[in-house]
PDB file of C-alpha atoms in Angstrom:
ATOM      1  CA  UNK A 589     109.357  98.611 113.316  1.00  0.00           C
ATOM      2  CA  UNK A 590     113.272  98.553 111.619  1.00  0.00           C
ATOM      3  CA  UNK A 591     113.696  95.686 114.890  1.00  0.00           C
ATOM      4  CA  UNK A 592     111.644  93.518 113.117  1.00  0.00           C
ATOM      5  CA  UNK A 593     112.533  94.406 110.002  1.00  0.00           C
ATOM      6  CA  UNK A 594     115.386  93.046 110.234  1.00  0.00           C
ATOM      7  CA  UNK A 595     114.890  90.293 112.981  1.00  0.00           C
ATOM      8  CA  UNK A 596     112.845  89.007 109.030  1.00  0.00           C
ATOM      9  CA  UNK A 597     115.719  89.895 107.383  1.00  0.00           C
ATOM     10  CA  UNK A 598     118.564  87.964 109.276  1.00  0.00           C
ATOM     11  CA  UNK A 599     116.878  84.696 110.034  1.00  0.00           C
ATOM     12  CA  UNK A 600     115.127  82.804 107.026  1.00  0.00           C
ATOM     13  CA  UNK A 601     112.867  81.034 108.872  1.00  0.00           C
ATOM     14  CA  UNK A 602     111.462  83.671 111.007  1.00  0.00           C
ATOM     15  CA  UNK A 603     111.325  85.015 107.132  1.00  0.00           C
ATOM     16  CA  UNK A 604     108.972  82.142 105.698  1.00  0.00           C
ATOM     17  CA  UNK A 605     106.809  81.725 108.391  1.00  0.00           C
ATOM     18  CA  UNK A 606     106.303  85.790 108.223  1.00  0.00           C
ATOM     19  CA  UNK A 607     105.744  84.937 104.558  1.00  0.00           C
ATOM     20  CA  UNK A 608     103.109  81.929 105.382  1.00  0.00           C
ATOM     21  CA  UNK A 609     101.027  83.767 107.703  1.00  0.00           C
ATOM     22  CA  UNK A 610     100.976  86.756 105.344  1.00  0.00           C
ATOM     23  CA  UNK A 611      99.654  84.077 102.185  1.00  0.00           C
ATOM     24  CA  UNK A 612      96.979  82.550 105.370  1.00  0.00           C
ATOM     25  CA  UNK A 613      95.653  86.509 105.963  1.00  0.00           C
ATOM     26  CA  UNK A 614      96.096  86.869 102.673  1.00  0.00           C
ATOM     27  CA  UNK A 615      94.260  83.299 102.384  1.00  0.00           C
ATOM     28  CA  UNK A 616      91.732  84.148 104.191  1.00  0.00           C
ATOM     29  CA  UNK A 617      91.123  87.977 103.050  1.00  0.00           C
ATOM     30  CA  UNK A 618      90.094  86.770  99.067  1.00  0.00           C
ATOM     31  CA  UNK A 619      87.613  83.848 100.610  1.00  0.00           C
ATOM     32  CA  UNK A 620      85.531  86.535 102.834  1.00  0.00           C
ATOM     33  CA  UNK A 621      85.193  88.742  99.592  1.00  0.00           C
ATOM     34  CA  UNK A 622      84.983  85.915  97.023  1.00  0.00           C
ATOM     35  CA  UNK A 623      81.819  84.185  99.961  1.00  0.00           C
ATOM     36  CA  UNK A 624      80.593  87.671  99.690  1.00  0.00           C
ATOM     37  CA  UNK A 625      80.679  88.437  96.231  1.00  0.00           C
ATOM     38  CA  UNK A 626      78.549  85.278  95.623  1.00  0.00           C
ATOM     39  CA  UNK A 627      75.686  86.457  98.145  1.00  0.00           C
ATOM     40  CA  UNK A 628      75.509  89.767  96.284  1.00  0.00           C
ATOM     41  CA  UNK A 629      75.742  87.575  93.191  1.00  0.00           C
ATOM     42  CA  UNK A 630      72.836  85.155  94.359  1.00  0.00           C
ATOM     43  CA  UNK A 631      70.713  88.157  95.676  1.00  0.00           C
ATOM     44  CA  UNK A 632      70.918  90.264  93.049  1.00  0.00           C
ATOM     45  CA  UNK A 633      69.943  87.403  90.414  1.00  0.00           C
ATOM     46  CA  UNK A 634      66.804  86.623  93.092  1.00  0.00           C
ATOM     47  CA  UNK A 635      65.654  90.337  93.043  1.00  0.00           C
ATOM     48  CA  UNK A 636      65.612  89.906  88.816  1.00  0.00           C
ATOM     49  CA  UNK A 637      63.684  87.524  88.740  1.00  0.00           C
ATOM     50  CA  UNK A 638      61.108  89.033  91.968  1.00  0.00           C
ATOM     51  CA  UNK A 639      61.150  92.152  89.868  1.00  0.00           C
ATOM     52  CA  UNK A 640      60.417  90.660  85.975  1.00  0.00           C
ATOM     53  CA  UNK A 641      57.890  88.424  87.774  1.00  0.00           C
ATOM     54  CA  UNK A 642      55.846  90.639  89.842  1.00  0.00           C
ATOM     55  CA  UNK A 643      55.522  92.836  86.116  1.00  0.00           C
ATOM     56  CA  UNK A 644      58.229  95.612  87.372  1.00  0.00           C
ATOM     57  CA  UNK A 645      60.585  96.772  84.755  1.00  0.00           C
ATOM     58  CA  UNK A 646      64.144  96.391  85.441  1.00  0.00           C
ATOM     59  CA  UNK A 647      65.794  98.924  83.916  1.00  0.00           C
ATOM     60  CA  UNK A 648      69.534  99.808  84.137  1.00  0.00           C
ATOM     61  CA  UNK A 649      69.661 102.886  85.744  1.00  0.00           C
ATOM     62  CA  UNK A 650      67.463 101.706  88.972  1.00  0.00           C
ATOM     63  CA  UNK A 651      70.399  98.642  89.114  1.00  0.00           C
ATOM     64  CA  UNK A 652      73.161 101.000  89.415  1.00  0.00           C
ATOM     65  CA  UNK A 653      71.502 103.890  91.402  1.00  0.00           C
ATOM     66  CA  UNK A 654      70.791 100.571  93.612  1.00  0.00           C
ATOM     67  CA  UNK A 655      74.325  99.249  93.035  1.00  0.00           C
ATOM     68  CA  UNK A 656      75.280 102.529  93.897  1.00  0.00           C
ATOM     69  CA  UNK A 657      74.293 103.108  97.267  1.00  0.00           C
ATOM     70  CA  UNK A 658      74.917  99.612  98.491  1.00  0.00           C
ATOM     71  CA  UNK A 659      78.427 100.083  97.147  1.00  0.00           C
ATOM     72  CA  UNK A 660      78.155 103.304  99.347  1.00  0.00           C
ATOM     73  CA  UNK A 661      76.724 101.891 102.397  1.00  0.00           C
ATOM     74  CA  UNK A 662      79.279  99.355 102.757  1.00  0.00           C
ATOM     75  CA  UNK A 663      82.156 101.411 102.206  1.00  0.00           C
ATOM     76  CA  UNK A 664      80.552 103.812 105.362  1.00  0.00           C
ATOM     77  CA  UNK A 665      80.519 100.525 107.973  1.00  0.00           C
ATOM     78  CA  UNK A 666      83.757  99.557 106.471  1.00  0.00           C
ATOM     79  CA  UNK A 667      84.989 102.926 107.463  1.00  0.00           C
ATOM     80  CA  UNK A 668      83.377 102.826 110.625  1.00  0.00           C
ATOM     81  CA  UNK A 669      84.593  99.679 110.915  1.00  0.00           C
ATOM     82  CA  UNK A 670      88.437 100.341 110.074  1.00  0.00           C
ATOM     83  CA  UNK A 671      88.140 103.073 113.108  1.00  0.00           C
ATOM     84  CA  UNK A 672      87.587 101.092 115.527  1.00  0.00           C
ATOM     85  CA  UNK A 673      90.089  98.559 115.020  1.00  0.00           C
ATOM     86  CA  UNK A 674      92.211 101.396 114.521  1.00  0.00           C
ATOM     87  CA  UNK A 675      91.225 102.958 118.142  1.00  0.00           C
ATOM     88  CA  UNK A 676      90.874  99.252 119.636  1.00  0.00           C
ATOM     89  CA  UNK A 677      94.444  98.344 118.656  1.00  0.00           C
ATOM     90  CA  UNK A 678      95.880 102.172 119.676  1.00  0.00           C
ATOM     91  CA  UNK A 679      94.053 101.585 123.660  1.00  0.00           C
ATOM     92  CA  UNK A 680      96.300  98.149 123.594  1.00  0.00           C
ATOM     93  CA  UNK A 681      99.037  99.753 122.555  1.00  0.00           C
ATOM     94  CA  UNK A 682      98.656 102.364 125.637  1.00  0.00           C
ATOM     95  CA  UNK A 683      98.106 100.128 127.763  1.00  0.00           C
ATOM     96  CA  UNK A 684     100.409  97.356 126.640  1.00  0.00           C
ATOM     97  CA  UNK A 685     103.595 100.621 127.197  1.00  0.00           C
ATOM     98  CA  UNK A 686     102.173 101.582 130.316  1.00  0.00           C
ATOM     99  CA  UNK A 687     102.195  98.289 131.612  1.00  0.00           C
ATOM    100  CA  UNK A 688     105.859  97.958 130.311  1.00  0.00           C
ATOM    101  CA  UNK A 689     107.124 101.418 131.730  1.00  0.00           C
ATOM    102  CA  UNK A 690     105.631 100.545 135.522  1.00  0.00           C
ATOM    103  CA  UNK A 691     107.405  97.086 135.147  1.00  0.00           C
ATOM    104  CA  UNK A 692     110.385  99.316 134.145  1.00  0.00           C
ATOM    105  CA  UNK A 693     109.982 102.819 137.261  1.00  0.00           C
ATOM    106  CA  UNK A 694     108.581 101.532 139.371  1.00  0.00           C
ATOM    107  CA  UNK A 695     106.139 103.784 141.342  1.00  0.00           C
ATOM    108  CA  UNK A 696     108.077 105.020 144.686  1.00  0.00           C
ATOM    109  CA  UNK A 697     105.124 105.381 147.504  1.00  0.00           C
TER     110      UNK A 697
END
């Protein structure tokens, strides 16, 4: 990791490329989050409209309870996906490390 930071700090072209890539990733994440917020907001408005027209009373308590259960479900899913990505990255790193070690130190049979 130190080598990477030294490489980026020593050459401004590498730093510029890294900044551009970071901005692209950041804007992609923001774009996805904005879409998620818009979809959830639209669903919330539709749910409130349906509840009002069907005669059900929409209270702040029921809204906060439903919202909290949705947030808890999203946290659980995000945690699960994060763990899957972490496990996948560790497996890839182990595999690449093993390949490099085998290149450097081939088994003598």
